[in-house]
Coordinates of C-alpha atoms in Angstrom, one line a residue:
M1307 CA -43.3 -12.8 39.1
S1308 CA -43.6 -16.5 38.4
R1309 CA -40.8 -18.9 39.4
A1310 CA -40.1 -19.7 35.6
R1311 CA -39.8 -15.9 35.0
R1312 CA -37.4 -15.5 37.9
R1313 CA -35.2 -18.2 36.7
L1314 CA -35.1 -16.7 33.3
V1315 CA -34.1 -13.4 34.7
I1316 CA -31.4 -14.9 36.8
V1317 CA -30.0 -16.9 33.8
L1318 CA -30.1 -13.7 31.5
A1319 CA -28.2 -11.7 34.2
V1320 CA -25.6 -14.4 34.6
L1321 CA -25.1 -14.5 30.7
I1322 CA -24.8 -10.7 30.5
V1323 CA -22.2 -10.7 33.3
M1324 CA -20.3 -13.5 31.5
S1325 CA -20.5 -11.7 28.1
A1326 CA -19.2 -8.6 29.7
A1327 CA -16.4 -10.4 31.3
V1328 CA -15.3 -12.1 28.0
F1329 CA -15.6 -8.6 26.3
V1330 CA -13.4 -7.0 28.8
V1331 CA -10.9 -9.9 28.7
S1332 CA -10.8 -9.7 24.8
V1333 CA -10.2 -6.0 24.8
L1334 CA -7.3 -6.3 27.4
L1335 CA -5.5 -9.2 25.7
K1336 CA -6.1 -8.2 22.1
D1337 CA -3.3 -5.7 22.1
D1338 CA -0.9 -7.7 24.3
T1339 CA -1.0 -11.2 22.5
V1340 CA 2.7 -11.0 22.1
K1341 CA 4.3 -9.4 25.2
D1342 CA 8.0 -9.6 24.0
K1343 CA 8.0 -8.1 20.5
G1344 CA 11.7 -8.4 20.4
R1345 CA 14.6 -6.2 18.9
V1346 CA 13.7 -4.3 15.6
V1347 CA 15.8 -5.7 12.9
N1348 CA 16.0 -4.8 9.1
L1349 CA 16.8 -8.0 7.3
A1350 CA 18.0 -6.0 4.1
E1351 CA 21.0 -4.8 6.2
D1352 CA 22.3 -8.2 6.8
P1353 CA 22.0 -7.9 10.6
E1354 CA 23.9 -9.7 13.3
L1355 CA 21.5 -12.4 14.9
T1356 CA 21.8 -14.5 18.0
E1357 CA 20.1 -18.0 18.3
G1358 CA 17.2 -17.8 20.8
E1359 CA 16.5 -14.1 20.6
R1360 CA 13.2 -12.6 19.6
I1361 CA 13.2 -10.1 16.8
N1362 CA 10.7 -7.7 15.2
I1363 CA 11.0 -7.7 11.3
T1364 CA 9.3 -6.0 8.4
I1365 CA 8.5 -8.5 5.6
D1366 CA 7.5 -7.6 2.2
P1367 CA 5.4 -10.6 0.9
K1368 CA 6.8 -10.2 -2.6
N1369 CA 10.3 -11.0 -1.1
L1370 CA 9.0 -14.3 0.1
V1371 CA 9.3 -17.7 -1.9
E1372 CA 7.7 -20.9 -0.7
A1373 CA 10.3 -23.8 -0.6
N1374 CA 7.9 -26.5 0.7
G1375 CA 4.6 -26.6 2.7
N1376 CA 5.8 -25.0 5.9
L1377 CA 8.9 -23.2 4.8
Y1378 CA 9.4 -19.9 3.3
F1379 CA 12.5 -17.9 2.6
A1380 CA 13.2 -14.2 2.2
R1381 CA 16.0 -13.0 0.1
Y1382 CA 17.7 -9.6 0.4
N1383 CA 20.3 -7.9 -1.6
Y1384 CA 22.3 -5.5 0.7
T1385 CA 25.4 -4.6 -1.2
A1386 CA 27.3 -5.3 -4.5
D1387 CA 30.7 -6.7 -5.3
N1388 CA 33.3 -5.0 -7.6
E1389 CA 31.5 -6.4 -10.7
G1390 CA 28.2 -4.9 -9.7
V1391 CA 26.7 -8.2 -8.9
G1392 CA 24.3 -8.2 -5.9
L1393 CA 25.4 -9.8 -2.7
Y1394 CA 22.6 -11.4 -0.7
S1395 CA 21.5 -13.4 2.3
V1396 CA 18.6 -15.7 2.4
Y1397 CA 16.6 -16.2 5.7
P1398 CA 14.5 -19.4 6.2
I1399 CA 11.2 -18.5 7.8
T1400 CA 8.9 -21.3 9.4
G1401 CA 5.4 -20.8 10.6
Y1402 CA 4.6 -18.0 8.1
R1403 CA 1.3 -17.6 6.6
E1404 CA -0.4 -14.3 5.6
K1405 CA -2.7 -14.5 8.7
T1406 CA 0.4 -14.8 11.0
V1407 CA 1.7 -11.4 9.7
S1408 CA 1.1 -8.7 12.4
S1409 CA 1.5 -5.1 12.9
T1410 CA 3.9 -3.6 15.4
D1411 CA 1.5 -4.6 18.2
A1412 CA 1.0 -8.1 16.8
D1413 CA -2.7 -7.7 16.1
G1414 CA -2.6 -10.0 13.2
T1415 CA -2.5 -7.6 10.3
G1416 CA 0.2 -5.6 8.4
S1417 CA 3.6 -6.6 7.3
V1418 CA 5.7 -6.8 10.7
I1419 CA 6.1 -10.1 12.3
V1420 CA 7.6 -11.2 15.6
A1421 CA 10.0 -14.2 15.2
T1422 CA 12.3 -16.3 17.4
V1423 CA 15.8 -16.9 15.9
T1424 CA 16.5 -20.7 15.6
A1425 CA 19.2 -22.8 13.8
T1426 CA 18.8 -23.6 10.2
N1427 CA 18.8 -27.3 9.4
D1428 CA 20.1 -29.1 6.3
N1429 CA 16.7 -30.2 5.1
D1430 CA 15.5 -26.6 5.0
R1431 CA 18.8 -25.5 3.3
G1432 CA 18.3 -28.1 0.6
S1433 CA 14.7 -27.1 0.0
I1434 CA 15.6 -23.5 -0.4
V1435 CA 18.4 -24.2 -2.8
R1436 CA 16.0 -26.2 -5.1
A1437 CA 13.3 -23.5 -4.9
Q1438 CA 15.7 -20.7 -5.7
T1439 CA 17.6 -22.6 -8.4
T1440 CA 14.3 -23.2 -10.2
L1441 CA 13.3 -19.6 -10.1
T1442 CA 16.7 -18.5 -11.3
T1443 CA 16.8 -21.0 -14.2
N1444 CA 13.3 -19.8 -15.2
A1445 CA 14.3 -16.2 -15.1
L1446 CA 17.4 -16.9 -17.1
K1447 CA 15.4 -18.6 -19.9
T1448 CA 13.0 -15.7 -19.9
M1449 CA 15.8 -13.0 -20.1
T1450 CA 17.5 -14.9 -22.8
E1451 CA 14.4 -15.3 -25.0
I1452 CA 13.6 -11.5 -24.4
Y1453 CA 17.2 -10.5 -25.6
R1454 CA 17.3 -12.9 -28.5
S1455 CA 13.8 -11.8 -29.9
G1456 CA 14.6 -8.1 -29.3
E1457 CA 11.5 -7.8 -27.1
Y1458 CA 13.5 -6.0 -24.5
V1459 CA 13.4 -2.9 -26.8
D1460 CA 9.6 -2.8 -26.7
L1461 CA 9.6 -3.5 -22.9
G1462 CA 11.8 -0.4 -22.5
Y1463 CA 14.7 -2.3 -21.1
D1464 CA 18.2 -1.1 -21.6
E1465 CA 20.3 -3.6 -23.6
A1466 CA 23.4 -3.3 -21.3
K1467 CA 21.3 -4.0 -18.2
V1468 CA 19.7 -7.1 -20.0
Q1469 CA 23.1 -8.3 -20.9
K1470 CA 24.2 -7.9 -17.4
A1471 CA 21.1 -9.7 -16.0
I1472 CA 21.8 -12.7 -18.2
E1473 CA 25.4 -12.8 -17.1
V1474 CA 24.4 -12.6 -13.4
L1475 CA 21.7 -15.3 -13.8
T1476 CA 24.0 -17.5 -15.7
R1477 CA 26.6 -17.3 -13.0
R1478 CA 23.9 -18.0 -10.2
S1479 CA 22.5 -21.0 -12.3
S1480 CA 26.0 -22.7 -12.4
A1481 CA 27.3 -25.1 -9.9
E1482 CA 29.5 -22.3 -8.4
G1483 CA 26.5 -20.1 -8.1
I1484 CA 24.4 -22.7 -6.5
E1485 CA 27.2 -23.4 -4.0
T1486 CA 27.4 -19.7 -3.4
L1487 CA 23.6 -19.6 -2.7
R1488 CA 23.9 -22.5 -0.3
Q1489 CA 26.6 -20.5 1.6
N1490 CA 24.5 -17.3 1.6
I1491 CA 21.6 -19.1 3.4
S1492 CA 21.6 -17.8 7.0
P1493 CA 22.5 -20.2 9.6
Y1494 CA 19.5 -18.8 11.4
T1495 CA 16.0 -19.6 10.8
L1496 CA 13.2 -17.2 11.7
E1497 CA 10.4 -19.0 13.6
V1498 CA 7.2 -16.9 13.5
V1499 CA 5.5 -16.2 16.7
K1500 CA 1.9 -17.1 16.6
T1501 CA -0.6 -14.5 17.8
N1502 CA -4.3 -14.9 19.0
A1503 CA -5.4 -11.4 18.1
V1504 CA -7.8 -12.3 15.5
T1505 CA -9.5 -14.8 17.9
F1506 CA -9.7 -12.1 20.5
E1507 CA -11.3 -9.8 18.1
I1508 CA -14.0 -12.3 17.1
M1509 CA -14.5 -13.0 20.9
K1510 CA -15.0 -9.3 21.6
T1511 CA -17.5 -9.0 18.8
A1512 CA -19.5 -12.1 19.7
S1513 CA -19.6 -11.2 23.3
A1514 CA -20.9 -7.7 22.7
A1515 CA -23.6 -9.2 20.5
A1516 CA -24.5 -11.8 22.9
A1517 CA -24.8 -9.2 25.9
A1518 CA -26.9 -6.9 23.7
L1519 CA -29.3 -9.8 22.9
C1520 CA -29.5 -11.0 26.5
I1521 CA -30.3 -7.4 27.6
V1522 CA -33.2 -7.0 25.2
V1523 CA -34.6 -10.4 26.3
L1524 CA -34.1 -9.4 30.0
I1525 CA -36.0 -6.2 29.4
Y1526 CA -38.8 -8.3 27.7
A1527 CA -38.8 -10.6 30.8
L1528 CA -39.1 -7.7 33.4
L1529 CA -41.6 -5.6 31.3
G1530 CA -43.6 -8.6 30.5
I1531 CA -45.1 -8.5 33.9
K1532 CA -47.4 -5.6 33.2
I1533 CA -47.2 -5.0 29.4
R1534 CA -48.8 -7.1 26.9
A1535 CA -46.9 -9.0 24.2
R1536 CA -48.3 -6.9 21.4
F1537 CA -47.0 -3.7 22.9
L1538 CA -43.7 -5.3 23.6
V1539 CA -43.5 -6.2 19.9
L1540 CA -44.4 -2.8 18.7
G1541 CA -42.1 -1.1 21.1
T1542 CA -39.2 -3.4 19.8
V1543 CA -39.9 -2.5 16.2
L1544 CA -39.9 1.1 17.0
L1545 CA -36.7 0.9 18.9
I1546 CA -35.1 -1.0 16.0
I1547 CA -36.2 1.6 13.5
C1548 CA -35.1 4.4 15.8
T1549 CA -31.7 2.8 16.4
I1550 CA -31.2 2.2 12.6
G1551 CA -32.2 5.8 12.0
V1552 CA -29.7 7.2 14.5
V1553 CA -26.9 5.0 13.2
A1554 CA -27.7 6.0 9.6
F1555 CA -27.6 9.7 10.7
I1556 CA -24.2 9.4 12.4
L1557 CA -22.8 7.3 9.5
R1558 CA -24.5 9.3 6.7
H1559 CA -21.2 10.6 5.2
D1560 CA -19.8 7.1 5.2
I1561 CA -22.9 5.7 3.7
S1562 CA -22.8 8.4 0.9
T1563 CA -19.2 7.4 0.1
M1564 CA -20.1 3.7 -0.1
I1565 CA -23.1 4.4 -2.4
S1566 CA -21.0 6.7 -4.6
L1567 CA -18.5 4.0 -5.5
K1568 CA -19.4 2.7 -9.1
E1569 CA -17.7 1.1 -12.1
F1570 CA -16.2 3.5 -14.4
C1571 CA -14.4 1.5 -17.1
P1572 CA -12.6 -1.9 -17.3
G1573 CA -10.0 -1.8 -14.6
L1574 CA -11.2 1.4 -12.9
T1575 CA -13.9 2.4 -10.4
M1576 CA -14.7 5.8 -9.1
A1577 CA -15.9 7.3 -5.7
R1578 CA -16.7 10.6 -4.1
I1579 CA -15.1 10.6 -0.7
V1580 CA -17.8 12.3 1.4
N1581 CA -16.7 11.0 4.8
G1582 CA -14.1 12.9 6.9
Y1583 CA -10.7 11.1 6.9
K1584 CA -9.2 12.9 9.9
L1585 CA -6.0 14.2 8.2
D1586 CA -4.8 16.2 11.3
N1587 CA -5.2 13.2 13.6
M1588 CA -3.3 11.0 11.0
M1589 CA -0.5 13.5 10.8
Q1590 CA -0.3 13.8 14.7
S1591 CA 0.1 10.1 15.0
Q1592 CA 3.5 10.6 13.0
P1593 CA 3.6 7.0 11.5
K1594 CA 7.1 5.9 10.3
T1595 CA 6.3 2.4 9.1
E1596 CA 3.5 0.7 7.2
S1597 CA 2.4 -0.9 10.4
E1598 CA 2.2 2.4 12.3
M1599 CA 0.2 3.8 9.3
L1600 CA -2.1 0.7 9.5
N1601 CA -2.7 1.2 13.2
A1602 CA -3.6 5.0 12.6
I1603 CA -5.9 4.1 9.7
S1604 CA -7.5 1.3 11.9
E1605 CA -8.1 3.6 14.9
E1606 CA -9.0 6.8 13.1
L1607 CA -11.2 5.4 10.3
L1608 CA -12.1 1.8 10.8
Y1609 CA -13.2 1.8 14.5
G1610 CA -10.2 -0.4 15.4
V1611 CA -11.0 -3.2 12.8
P1612 CA -7.5 -4.3 11.6
I1613 CA -6.3 -3.9 7.9
S1614 CA -3.6 -5.5 5.9
V1615 CA -1.5 -4.0 3.1
D1616 CA 0.5 -5.2 0.1
L1617 CA 3.0 -2.6 -1.0
S1618 CA 5.1 -3.3 -4.0
S1619 CA 7.8 -1.8 -6.2
F1620 CA 6.3 -0.2 -9.3
G1621 CA 7.8 1.2 -12.5
C1622 CA 6.3 4.6 -13.6
S1623 CA 6.9 7.6 -15.7
A1624 CA 5.9 11.3 -15.2
F1625 CA 6.3 14.5 -16.9
S1626 CA 5.0 18.1 -17.2
A1627 CA 4.3 20.2 -20.3
K1628 CA 2.0 22.9 -21.5
T1629 CA -0.3 23.5 -24.4
A1630 CA 0.1 26.3 -26.9
D1631 CA -2.4 28.5 -25.1
G1632 CA -0.6 28.1 -21.8
T1633 CA -2.6 25.2 -20.1
H1634 CA -0.3 23.1 -17.9
L1635 CA -0.4 19.4 -18.0
F1636 CA 0.9 16.6 -15.8
G1637 CA 1.4 13.3 -17.5
R1638 CA 1.8 10.1 -15.5
N1639 CA 1.9 6.3 -16.2
F1640 CA 1.4 3.9 -13.2
D1641 CA 3.2 0.6 -14.0
L1642 CA 2.6 -2.4 -11.6
G1643 CA 1.5 -6.0 -11.8
D1644 CA -2.1 -7.0 -11.9
T1645 CA -4.2 -4.4 -10.1
D1646 CA -7.2 -2.1 -10.6
G1647 CA -7.6 1.5 -9.6
T1648 CA -10.1 3.9 -8.2
I1649 CA -10.5 7.4 -9.2
I1650 CA -11.5 9.5 -6.1
Y1651 CA -12.8 13.0 -5.6
T1652 CA -12.3 14.6 -2.3
A1653 CA -13.6 17.9 -1.0
P1654 CA -12.5 18.3 2.6
E1655 CA -13.8 21.2 4.7
D1656 CA -10.4 22.1 5.8
G1657 CA -8.5 21.6 2.5
Y1658 CA -8.5 21.7 -1.2
K1659 CA -10.6 19.6 -3.4
S1660 CA -8.6 17.0 -5.3
I1661 CA -9.0 14.2 -7.9
G1662 CA -6.6 11.2 -7.7
V1663 CA -6.2 7.6 -8.4
C1664 CA -5.7 4.9 -5.9
D1665 CA -4.0 1.5 -6.3
L1666 CA -6.5 -1.2 -4.9
S1667 CA -3.9 -3.8 -4.6
V1668 CA -2.5 -2.0 -1.6
I1669 CA -5.4 -3.0 0.6
N1670 CA -6.0 -6.4 -1.2
L1671 CA -9.0 -5.3 -3.3
A1672 CA -7.2 -6.1 -6.6
G1673 CA -4.4 -8.4 -7.8
K1674 CA -3.4 -11.8 -6.7
N1675 CA -4.2 -11.2 -3.1
R1676 CA -7.7 -10.0 -3.6
F1677 CA -10.1 -11.1 -0.9
T1678 CA -13.3 -9.4 -2.1
E1679 CA -14.5 -7.1 -4.9
V1680 CA -14.3 -3.3 -4.4
T1681 CA -17.9 -3.1 -5.2
S1682 CA -18.9 -5.6 -2.5
L1683 CA -20.1 -4.3 1.0
T1684 CA -16.6 -4.9 2.5
G1685 CA -14.9 -3.0 -0.5
R1686 CA -17.3 -0.1 -0.1
A1687 CA -16.6 0.1 3.6
L1688 CA -13.0 0.3 2.9
A1689 CA -13.5 3.2 0.6
R1690 CA -13.0 5.3 3.8
V1691 CA -9.2 4.7 3.5
F1692 CA -8.9 5.6 -0.2
P1693 CA -7.5 9.0 0.4
Y1694 CA -4.5 7.3 1.9
I1695 CA -3.7 5.0 -0.9
T1696 CA -3.6 7.7 -3.6
F1697 CA -0.6 7.4 -5.8
D1698 CA -1.1 10.4 -8.1
G1699 CA -3.4 13.3 -8.3
M1700 CA -4.1 17.0 -8.6
N1701 CA -5.9 19.6 -6.5
E1702 CA -8.2 22.5 -7.4
K1703 CA -5.2 25.0 -7.0
G1704 CA -3.4 23.4 -9.9
L1705 CA -0.9 21.3 -7.9
G1706 CA -0.1 17.7 -9.2
I1707 CA 1.9 14.9 -7.7
G1708 CA 2.9 11.4 -8.3
I1709 CA 5.0 8.8 -6.5
L1710 CA 7.6 6.6 -8.3
S1711 CA 9.5 3.7 -6.8
L1712 CA 13.3 3.0 -6.7
D1713 CA 14.7 -0.3 -6.1
Y1714 CA 17.1 0.6 -3.3
K1715 CA 17.0 0.5 0.5
P1716 CA 14.1 2.5 2.0
S1717 CA 14.7 5.9 3.3
H1718 CA 14.1 6.6 7.1
P1719 CA 15.6 9.9 8.1
D1720 CA 16.2 10.3 11.8
T1721 CA 16.4 14.1 12.8
D1722 CA 14.6 16.1 15.3
K1723 CA 11.8 16.8 12.8
P1724 CA 8.4 15.2 13.2
D1725 CA 7.8 12.0 11.3
T1726 CA 5.4 11.1 8.4
Y1727 CA 4.8 8.3 6.1
M1728 CA 5.1 8.7 2.2
L1729 CA 1.4 8.1 1.4
L1730 CA 0.3 10.3 4.1
A1731 CA 2.6 13.1 2.8
I1732 CA 0.9 12.9 -0.6
R1733 CA -2.4 13.3 1.0
Y1734 CA -1.3 16.2 2.9
I1735 CA 0.2 17.9 -0.1
L1736 CA -3.0 17.4 -2.2
D1737 CA -5.1 18.8 0.6
R1738 CA -3.2 21.6 2.0
C1739 CA -0.5 22.7 -0.5
A1740 CA -1.3 25.0 -3.4
T1741 CA 2.1 25.3 -5.1
V1742 CA 5.3 23.4 -5.6
D1743 CA 7.1 25.7 -3.0
E1744 CA 4.6 25.0 -0.4
A1745 CA 4.8 21.2 -1.0
V1746 CA 8.7 21.4 -0.8
D1747 CA 8.4 23.5 2.4
F1748 CA 6.3 20.7 3.9
L1749 CA 8.6 17.9 2.9
K1750 CA 11.5 19.8 4.4
S1751 CA 9.7 20.3 7.7
Y1752 CA 9.2 16.4 8.1
D1753 CA 11.2 13.2 8.2
V1754 CA 9.3 11.4 5.4
H1755 CA 9.7 7.6 5.6
S1756 CA 9.6 5.2 2.7
M1757 CA 7.1 2.4 2.4
A1758 CA 8.0 -1.2 3.0
V1759 CA 11.5 -2.2 1.7
Y1760 CA 11.7 0.3 -1.3
N1761 CA 12.6 3.8 -1.6
Y1762 CA 10.7 6.4 -3.7
H1763 CA 10.7 9.8 -5.1
L1764 CA 8.0 12.3 -5.8
F1765 CA 7.2 14.2 -8.9
I1766 CA 5.6 17.6 -8.1
T1767 CA 4.4 20.2 -10.5
D1768 CA 2.0 23.1 -10.5
K1769 CA 0.2 25.5 -13.0
S1770 CA 2.9 28.1 -12.7
G1771 CA 5.0 25.6 -14.8
R1772 CA 7.5 24.7 -12.1
S1773 CA 8.2 20.9 -11.7
V1774 CA 10.6 19.3 -9.2
I1775 CA 11.6 15.7 -8.1
A1776 CA 11.8 15.2 -4.3
E1777 CA 14.4 12.4 -3.7
W1778 CA 15.9 10.9 -0.6
V1779 CA 19.4 9.7 -0.8
D1780 CA 21.1 8.3 2.3
N1781 CA 18.1 9.6 4.3
E1782 CA 18.8 13.2 3.0
L1783 CA 16.1 15.1 1.0
Y1784 CA 17.2 16.5 -2.4
I1785 CA 15.0 18.7 -4.5
I1786 CA 15.9 18.5 -8.2
E1787 CA 14.4 20.9 -10.8
G1788 CA 13.2 18.8 -13.7
D1789 CA 10.1 18.3 -15.9
H1790 CA 10.3 14.4 -16.3
V1791 CA 11.3 11.4 -14.3
C1792 CA 11.1 7.6 -14.2
N1793 CA 12.5 5.0 -11.8
S1794 CA 16.2 6.1 -11.9
Y1795 CA 17.8 8.4 -9.2
M1796 CA 17.9 11.9 -10.6
T1797 CA 20.9 12.4 -8.4
N1798 CA 22.7 9.7 -10.3
Q1799 CA 23.2 10.7 -13.9
E1800 CA 24.7 7.3 -14.9
E1801 CA 21.4 5.7 -14.1
V1802 CA 19.5 8.4 -15.8
V1803 CA 21.5 8.1 -19.1
A1804 CA 20.8 4.2 -19.0
D1805 CA 17.0 4.6 -18.4
A1806 CA 15.4 4.1 -21.9
R1807 CA 12.0 5.5 -20.8
Y1808 CA 13.6 8.5 -19.4
Q1809 CA 15.5 9.2 -22.6
T1810 CA 12.4 8.8 -24.6
L1811 CA 10.6 11.5 -22.4
D1812 CA 13.7 13.6 -22.6
K1813 CA 13.9 13.5 -26.4
R1814 CA 10.2 14.1 -27.1
L1815 CA 9.9 17.0 -24.6
S1816 CA 13.1 18.5 -26.1
E1817 CA 11.9 18.2 -29.6
C1818 CA 8.5 20.2 -28.9
G1819 CA 10.0 22.5 -26.4
G1820 CA 7.7 21.1 -23.7
V1821 CA 4.6 22.3 -25.6
M1822 CA 2.0 19.7 -26.6
T1823 CA -1.7 19.1 -26.6
A1824 CA -3.4 16.8 -24.1
S1825 CA -3.7 14.2 -26.9
D1826 CA 0.1 14.4 -27.6
A1827 CA 0.8 14.1 -23.8
M1828 CA -1.2 10.8 -23.8
D1829 CA 0.7 9.7 -27.0
L1830 CA 4.0 10.3 -25.0
L1831 CA 2.6 8.1 -22.2
K1832 CA 1.9 5.5 -24.7
A1833 CA 5.5 5.7 -26.0
V1834 CA 6.8 5.0 -22.5
K1835 CA 4.2 2.3 -21.5
Q1836 CA 5.5 -1.1 -20.2
K1837 CA 3.9 -4.3 -21.4
Y1838 CA 3.4 -7.4 -19.4
N1839 CA 6.2 -9.9 -19.1
D1840 CA 7.0 -12.8 -16.9
A1841 CA 7.2 -10.4 -14.0
D1842 CA 3.6 -9.4 -14.6
T1843 CA 4.5 -5.8 -14.8
A1844 CA 2.6 -3.3 -17.0
T1845 CA 1.1 0.1 -17.3
Q1846 CA -2.2 -0.1 -15.3
W1847 CA -3.3 3.6 -16.1
S1848 CA -2.1 6.6 -17.8
C1849 CA -3.2 10.0 -16.8
V1850 CA -3.1 13.4 -18.2
Y1851 CA -4.1 16.1 -15.5
D1852 CA -5.2 19.4 -16.8
L1853 CA -3.9 21.6 -13.9
D1854 CA -5.6 24.8 -15.1
N1855 CA -9.0 23.3 -15.5
F1856 CA -9.1 20.7 -12.8
K1857 CA -9.8 18.0 -15.4
L1858 CA -8.4 14.5 -15.8
Y1859 CA -7.9 12.5 -19.0
I1860 CA -7.3 8.8 -18.2
V1861 CA -6.6 5.5 -20.0
S1862 CA -6.9 2.1 -18.4
D1863 CA -4.9 -1.0 -19.1
M1864 CA -3.1 0.6 -22.1
D1865 CA -6.4 0.8 -24.1
F1866 CA -5.2 4.1 -25.7
D1867 CA -8.1 4.0 -28.1
N1868 CA -10.5 4.9 -25.2
V1869 CA -9.5 8.0 -23.3
Y1870 CA -12.0 9.0 -20.7
E1871 CA -12.5 12.6 -19.3
V1872 CA -13.1 13.1 -15.6
V1873 CA -14.2 16.3 -13.8
P1874 CA -15.8 16.9 -10.4
D1875 CA -19.3 16.4 -11.9
S1876 CA -18.4 13.0 -13.1
F1877 CA -18.6 11.6 -9.5
G1878 CA -22.3 12.5 -9.1

């Protein structure tokens, strides 16, 4: 071996060792970038804080408002006074950016952040007052205009609630209200603790790639002593081809899922989920928060690659009915801000086939926080997780389910039962439950935890004609028999009576005795749709599931002149 070749071999060996060292250090430090994650605190409960302590808090980005370039604040209603006006606290937040949000282990993703409690200064207090006052004044103008024009009727708002909103906003826009706001700003500012987890992830990937490249070159250098260059080149080409072939075989189901994703109609794509999504492993992880759910998805489906979510409150409607010949129908509107959906078909080996619709804004593939198109390579790769962002669907046994939000504190039961997350529970029910009874038994056997800072209830129906609403009140599960539901607590009849959309469903279903065609069911969804207003809320899709024939009729973006039919064969 020549002197030059020996030097090359030594240099390559050193580089390989250094790359391996960087890789090991990155792996060890990635999950420990913030050693003291602090006390877990729920800001919605107006907690007691101490200056200088470190806390672990869940933040919904939609509760955050920017006051100036480096200051945000989070506003939380936590109770109500005797007049029903929400009492609230405002928390200044410094150092916040979307990339500083971390999961429970501070890996740079998710909606949990670690923060240090510091004192609020007068400048920050003034910035928050100005920003919040502007928001309140604009909201008052909007609500007043909606009320005067009568548009609130078309939007499905109750007149008494609109009047109450105007009254509250007027009070908060007054000098007295502004002073109250100033007093409600917490004396404590939350200073976000920075994390280097993303940097360590990049270092790990780069060091692994560098080590692999050095190893290949080292092999060339060693084998080049006796083997001619053309044989080395030929061997390298064959090695690359074989490697690609092996990887493609291992990932063949994932690749099939990625290829299957296609445009369906404006606002909707569709995909056949061929890859396994490890439902049993996900259930065994027992996630209680979105951060724990994200960590489980990352480890089980994304090879440790972090993922972020954006969970919002959404206004929806759902009902069950049947046709004259006894076919059972499940109708559902999904109302949210700007988003797109993906219709998915799953056929797990250890479960029932299902058709459902996913909200892509949850993983930032749609909406204002979209970072790439769903049909891009990255978007297709994320199709692996679509089974866990399914918001409504049905399975081949004729069971249908949909989730609807409630604007109240999240539910987090704490018993000796195993834990599970709301979206994970929906997937389990679609895959493993054939009837309403089986779904209810499953829910009763788990502590089911809400998503983000909202509460939710589930509408569950099957082809026997039975329908129920599963609702959590004060962390306790209630099962209410009923064939329609919106965004009011079914355990609170005063709310139900004041819900205009619920009353529309109630009247129409009573008039027809719950008997209607699929076309009539879609017309009923049209009657309770929600249009865009200044809050950017509207019906994103409307579904009528034929539970007896495993068929879906769907409308996108309130285009009720175009109703699309979806069956398993539609997915190719």
